[in-house]
mmCIF file of C-alpha atoms in Angstrom:
data_model
loop_
_atom_site.group_PDB
_atom_site.id
_atom_site.type_symbol
_atom_site.label_atom_id
_atom_site.label_comp_id
_atom_site.label_asym_id
_atom_site.label_seq_id
_atom_site.Cartn_x
_atom_site.Cartn_y
_atom_site.Cartn_z
ATOM 1 C CA MET A 1 -1.659 -31.640 -61.666
ATOM 2 C CA ASN A 2 2.124 -31.551 -62.050
ATOM 3 C CA PHE A 3 3.156 -34.211 -59.560
ATOM 4 C CA SER A 4 6.849 -33.432 -60.035
ATOM 5 C CA SER A 5 6.252 -30.118 -58.239
ATOM 6 C CA TRP A 6 5.210 -31.849 -55.013
ATOM 7 C CA PRO A 7 7.464 -31.628 -51.968
ATOM 8 C CA PRO A 8 8.549 -34.898 -50.278
ATOM 9 C CA LEU A 9 5.342 -36.624 -49.101
ATOM 10 C CA LEU A 10 4.656 -39.777 -47.108
ATOM 11 C CA VAL A 11 1.226 -41.332 -46.739
ATOM 12 C CA VAL A 12 1.032 -42.691 -43.211
ATOM 13 C CA ASP A 13 -1.303 -44.951 -41.317
ATOM 14 C CA VAL A 14 -1.218 -46.118 -37.712
ATOM 15 C CA GLU A 15 -2.974 -48.898 -35.856
ATOM 16 C CA GLY A 16 -3.455 -48.798 -32.096
ATOM 17 C CA ASN A 17 -4.104 -51.118 -29.203
ATOM 18 C CA GLY A 18 -7.623 -49.804 -28.569
ATOM 19 C CA THR A 19 -6.912 -47.887 -25.355
ATOM 20 C CA ASN A 20 -7.458 -44.151 -24.918
ATOM 21 C CA PRO A 21 -4.996 -42.644 -25.536
ATOM 22 C CA PRO A 22 -3.741 -45.483 -27.747
ATOM 23 C CA ASP A 23 -0.413 -47.255 -27.764
ATOM 24 C CA LEU A 24 0.817 -47.882 -31.293
ATOM 25 C CA VAL A 25 0.953 -51.434 -32.614
ATOM 26 C CA GLU A 26 1.703 -50.670 -36.286
ATOM 27 C CA VAL A 27 2.967 -47.736 -38.362
ATOM 28 C CA ALA A 28 3.299 -47.541 -42.148
ATOM 29 C CA ALA A 29 4.961 -44.812 -44.216
ATOM 30 C CA LEU A 30 4.548 -44.881 -48.001
ATOM 31 C CA PRO A 31 6.296 -42.253 -50.172
ATOM 32 C CA VAL A 32 4.433 -40.784 -53.126
ATOM 33 C CA ARG A 33 6.781 -39.871 -55.971
ATOM 34 C CA GLU A 34 5.866 -38.596 -59.453
ATOM 35 C CA GLY A 35 2.209 -39.351 -58.797
ATOM 36 C CA ARG A 36 2.744 -42.974 -57.774
ATOM 37 C CA PRO A 37 3.021 -44.843 -54.471
ATOM 38 C CA ASP A 38 6.657 -45.899 -54.117
ATOM 39 C CA THR A 39 6.311 -49.351 -52.583
ATOM 40 C CA ASP A 40 10.032 -50.039 -53.019
ATOM 41 C CA THR A 41 10.959 -47.563 -50.302
ATOM 42 C CA ALA A 42 7.833 -47.918 -48.146
ATOM 43 C CA ARG A 43 8.345 -48.910 -44.519
ATOM 44 C CA ALA A 44 6.114 -50.576 -41.944
ATOM 45 C CA TRP A 45 6.797 -51.388 -38.316
ATOM 46 C CA LEU A 46 5.056 -53.611 -35.804
ATOM 47 C CA THR A 47 5.559 -52.726 -32.161
ATOM 48 C CA ARG A 48 4.580 -54.304 -28.861
ATOM 49 C CA PRO A 49 2.309 -51.910 -26.943
ATOM 50 C CA ARG A 50 2.885 -51.044 -23.283
ATOM 51 C CA ARG A 51 -0.723 -51.983 -22.519
ATOM 52 C CA PRO A 52 -2.518 -55.042 -23.929
ATOM 53 C CA VAL A 53 -4.439 -54.877 -27.199
ATOM 54 C CA THR A 54 -8.162 -54.747 -26.504
ATOM 55 C CA PRO A 55 -10.345 -57.533 -27.933
ATOM 56 C CA PHE A 56 -12.153 -54.990 -30.141
ATOM 57 C CA ALA A 57 -8.933 -53.612 -31.643
ATOM 58 C CA ALA A 58 -7.623 -57.123 -32.250
ATOM 59 C CA ARG A 59 -10.823 -57.983 -34.139
ATOM 60 C CA VAL A 60 -10.416 -54.895 -36.357
ATOM 61 C CA HIS A 61 -6.774 -55.239 -37.406
ATOM 62 C CA GLY A 62 -6.015 -58.826 -36.401
ATOM 63 C CA LEU A 63 -2.944 -57.897 -34.348
ATOM 64 C CA THR A 64 -3.294 -59.839 -31.125
ATOM 65 C CA ASN A 65 -1.172 -59.653 -27.987
ATOM 66 C CA GLN A 66 0.268 -63.049 -28.872
ATOM 67 C CA ARG A 67 1.195 -61.824 -32.363
ATOM 68 C CA LEU A 68 2.951 -58.761 -30.954
ATOM 69 C CA GLU A 69 4.643 -60.173 -27.864
ATOM 70 C CA LYS A 70 8.027 -60.628 -29.570
ATOM 71 C CA GLU A 71 7.967 -57.368 -31.532
ATOM 72 C CA PRO A 72 10.178 -54.478 -30.385
ATOM 73 C CA GLY A 73 8.825 -51.935 -27.939
ATOM 74 C CA TRP A 74 8.206 -48.425 -29.238
ATOM 75 C CA GLU A 75 11.395 -47.049 -27.709
ATOM 76 C CA GLU A 76 13.378 -49.511 -29.847
ATOM 77 C CA ILE A 77 11.973 -48.256 -33.167
ATOM 78 C CA ALA A 78 11.039 -44.633 -32.430
ATOM 79 C CA ASP A 79 14.277 -43.232 -33.858
ATOM 80 C CA GLN A 80 13.834 -45.243 -37.077
ATOM 81 C CA VAL A 81 10.282 -43.963 -37.539
ATOM 82 C CA HIS A 82 11.338 -40.378 -36.774
ATOM 83 C CA THR A 83 14.197 -40.606 -39.301
ATOM 84 C CA ILE A 84 11.936 -41.925 -42.074
ATOM 85 C CA LEU A 85 9.227 -39.328 -41.445
ATOM 86 C CA GLY A 86 11.809 -36.553 -41.171
ATOM 87 C CA ILE A 87 10.342 -33.177 -42.064
ATOM 88 C CA SER A 88 8.351 -34.412 -45.068
ATOM 89 C CA TRP A 89 4.704 -33.656 -45.623
ATOM 90 C CA ILE A 90 2.426 -36.451 -44.468
ATOM 91 C CA CYS A 91 -0.985 -37.510 -45.693
ATOM 92 C CA ALA A 92 -3.525 -39.658 -43.875
ATOM 93 C CA HIS A 93 -7.245 -40.342 -43.891
ATOM 94 C CA ASN A 94 -8.823 -38.420 -41.010
ATOM 95 C CA ALA A 95 -5.342 -37.049 -40.478
ATOM 96 C CA HIS A 96 -6.036 -35.435 -37.094
ATOM 97 C CA VAL A 97 -5.962 -38.918 -35.556
ATOM 98 C CA ASP A 98 -2.714 -40.141 -37.121
ATOM 99 C CA TYR A 99 -0.984 -36.793 -36.554
ATOM 100 C CA ARG A 100 -2.055 -36.640 -32.910
ATOM 101 C CA VAL A 101 -0.994 -40.221 -32.135
ATOM 102 C CA LEU A 102 2.336 -39.922 -33.958
ATOM 103 C CA SER A 103 3.048 -36.582 -32.277
ATOM 104 C CA ALA A 104 2.368 -38.097 -28.865
ATOM 105 C CA HIS A 105 4.824 -40.919 -29.628
ATOM 106 C CA LEU A 106 7.400 -38.659 -31.348
ATOM 107 C CA PRO A 107 7.389 -35.410 -29.353
ATOM 108 C CA LEU A 108 10.302 -33.880 -31.318
ATOM 109 C CA TRP A 109 8.787 -34.634 -34.745
ATOM 110 C CA GLN A 110 7.191 -31.884 -36.808
ATOM 111 C CA PRO A 111 6.100 -32.537 -40.406
ATOM 112 C CA ALA A 112 6.228 -29.811 -43.038
ATOM 113 C CA GLY A 113 2.472 -30.179 -43.444
ATOM 114 C CA VAL A 114 -0.470 -32.559 -43.131
ATOM 115 C CA LEU A 115 -2.853 -33.467 -45.964
ATOM 116 C CA ASP A 116 -6.141 -35.105 -44.998
ATOM 117 C CA THR A 117 -7.862 -37.246 -47.636
ATOM 118 C CA LEU A 118 -11.105 -37.070 -45.620
ATOM 119 C CA ARG A 119 -11.139 -33.269 -45.862
ATOM 120 C CA LEU A 120 -10.022 -33.444 -49.501
ATOM 121 C CA ALA A 121 -12.799 -35.901 -50.371
ATOM 122 C CA LYS A 122 -15.444 -33.590 -48.894
ATOM 123 C CA ALA A 123 -14.162 -30.781 -51.118
ATOM 124 C CA THR A 124 -13.792 -33.005 -54.188
ATOM 125 C CA TYR A 125 -16.994 -35.069 -53.912
ATOM 126 C CA PRO A 126 -19.437 -32.862 -51.974
ATOM 127 C CA SER A 127 -22.467 -35.030 -52.780
ATOM 128 C CA LEU A 128 -21.304 -38.220 -51.049
ATOM 129 C CA SER A 129 -23.242 -39.192 -47.950
ATOM 130 C CA LYS A 130 -20.205 -40.673 -46.170
ATOM 131 C CA TYR A 131 -16.454 -40.223 -46.443
ATOM 132 C CA SER A 132 -15.032 -43.294 -44.746
ATOM 133 C CA LEU A 133 -12.054 -44.999 -46.352
ATOM 134 C CA ASP A 134 -14.285 -47.904 -47.420
ATOM 135 C CA THR A 135 -16.847 -45.545 -48.982
ATOM 136 C CA LEU A 136 -14.156 -43.707 -50.943
ATOM 137 C CA ILE A 137 -12.559 -46.958 -52.106
ATOM 138 C CA GLU A 138 -15.964 -48.043 -53.390
ATOM 139 C CA HIS A 139 -16.674 -44.664 -55.018
ATOM 140 C CA ILE A 140 -13.274 -44.046 -56.633
ATOM 141 C CA ALA A 141 -12.380 -47.714 -57.265
ATOM 142 C CA PRO A 142 -8.594 -47.265 -57.153
ATOM 143 C CA ASP A 143 -6.277 -50.066 -58.264
ATOM 144 C CA LEU A 144 -5.438 -51.902 -55.029
ATOM 145 C CA SER A 145 -4.089 -55.041 -56.713
ATOM 146 C CA GLU A 146 -0.591 -54.319 -55.382
ATOM 147 C CA ALA A 147 -1.682 -53.268 -51.893
ATOM 148 C CA PRO A 148 0.151 -55.202 -49.176
ATOM 149 C CA ALA A 149 -1.610 -57.114 -46.377
ATOM 150 C CA GLN A 150 -5.332 -56.419 -45.993
ATOM 151 C CA ARG A 151 -7.800 -53.689 -44.982
ATOM 152 C CA HIS A 152 -7.234 -52.282 -41.481
ATOM 153 C CA ARG A 153 -3.532 -53.106 -41.580
ATOM 154 C CA ALA A 154 -1.366 -49.998 -41.751
ATOM 155 C CA ALA A 155 0.449 -50.839 -45.007
ATOM 156 C CA PHE A 156 -2.797 -51.594 -46.886
ATOM 157 C CA ASP A 157 -4.600 -48.525 -45.597
ATOM 158 C CA ALA A 158 -1.624 -46.280 -46.441
ATOM 159 C CA TYR A 159 -1.530 -47.700 -49.980
ATOM 160 C CA ALA A 160 -5.284 -47.215 -50.437
ATOM 161 C CA THR A 161 -5.063 -43.674 -49.068
ATOM 162 C CA ALA A 162 -2.179 -42.902 -51.446
ATOM 163 C CA GLN A 163 -4.206 -44.068 -54.440
ATOM 164 C CA LEU A 164 -7.192 -41.979 -53.326
ATOM 165 C CA LEU A 165 -4.949 -38.930 -52.857
ATOM 166 C CA ILE A 166 -3.407 -39.295 -56.332
ATOM 167 C CA THR A 167 -6.826 -39.676 -57.988
ATOM 168 C CA MET A 168 -8.340 -36.685 -56.190
ATOM 169 C CA ALA A 169 -5.240 -34.518 -56.687
ATOM 170 C CA ASP A 170 -5.767 -34.729 -60.434
ATOM 171 C CA ARG A 171 -8.853 -32.559 -59.962
ATOM 172 C CA TYR A 172 -6.656 -29.661 -58.783
ATOM 173 C CA GLU A 173 -4.441 -27.474 -60.927
ATOM 174 C CA ASN A 174 -1.465 -27.194 -58.585
ATOM 175 C CA TRP A 175 -0.026 -28.017 -55.177
ATOM 176 C CA ASP A 176 -1.304 -24.796 -53.568
ATOM 177 C CA GLN A 177 -4.890 -25.581 -54.587
ATOM 178 C CA LEU A 178 -4.518 -29.075 -53.184
ATOM 179 C CA VAL A 179 -3.157 -27.735 -49.894
ATOM 180 C CA ALA A 180 -6.024 -25.258 -49.627
ATOM 181 C CA ALA A 181 -8.536 -28.100 -49.991
ATOM 182 C CA ALA A 182 -6.769 -30.807 -47.981
ATOM 183 C CA VAL A 183 -4.990 -29.296 -44.958
ATOM 184 C CA PRO A 184 -7.226 -28.988 -41.892
ATOM 185 C CA PRO A 185 -7.079 -25.645 -40.069
ATOM 186 C CA GLY A 186 -4.647 -25.713 -37.180
ATOM 187 C CA LEU A 187 -2.464 -28.490 -38.585
ATOM 188 C CA PRO A 188 1.018 -27.920 -40.044
ATOM 189 C CA GLY A 189 0.962 -26.564 -43.590
ATOM 190 C CA ALA A 190 -2.452 -24.899 -43.316
ATOM 191 C CA PRO A 191 -2.596 -21.779 -45.488
ATOM 192 C CA GLU A 192 -2.284 -18.564 -43.533
ATOM 193 C CA PRO A 193 -5.564 -16.638 -43.465
ATOM 194 C CA GLU A 194 -5.389 -13.461 -45.500
ATOM 195 C CA GLN A 195 -4.799 -10.470 -43.278
ATOM 196 C CA GLU A 196 -7.092 -7.489 -43.543
ATOM 197 C CA PRO A 197 -5.120 -4.518 -44.860
ATOM 198 C CA THR A 198 -4.299 -1.960 -42.216
ATOM 199 C CA LEU A 199 -3.891 1.799 -42.427
ATOM 200 C CA TRP A 200 -0.228 1.747 -41.382
#
């Protein structure tokens, strides 16, 4: 895989407050450049949700209402997040979720495309019984020694997802093959289905 041929790409991860639909409590955006996660220009934001964090969500990511009470509300950081995401490609694990939540919070945002490491892992490792982030970390054993924070925090999960993406991408010859394997149908960047030839 020639990583220098990739378009601008950010691996993203979001954490929510546990409600349905969720309010965001954390967003991370990690650029991948030349086949490496670029931690120098990565960004992460904490934000105070409109509705309280549920006890279950707080147990998962550790972000309690008390921890978030002095963080900015979403409307105070939305423009920053939108500017960083821009029109780059994004990648996430189970990307439907992150794309849907980010789109709900940033209605004017539209990425160039969406790679899903869950979909990519199913194509790359068809014999695995599960494809959770933890399962793939165990199976692929990426180097997470420089990952920030801890599992279930947005910056850590984005870093882990980036390392999984880079490892799996090496199994594909070029960007178009990767896109064909990793972009879910109906999401931005999905290859157009081939049209049947017509008589006119």
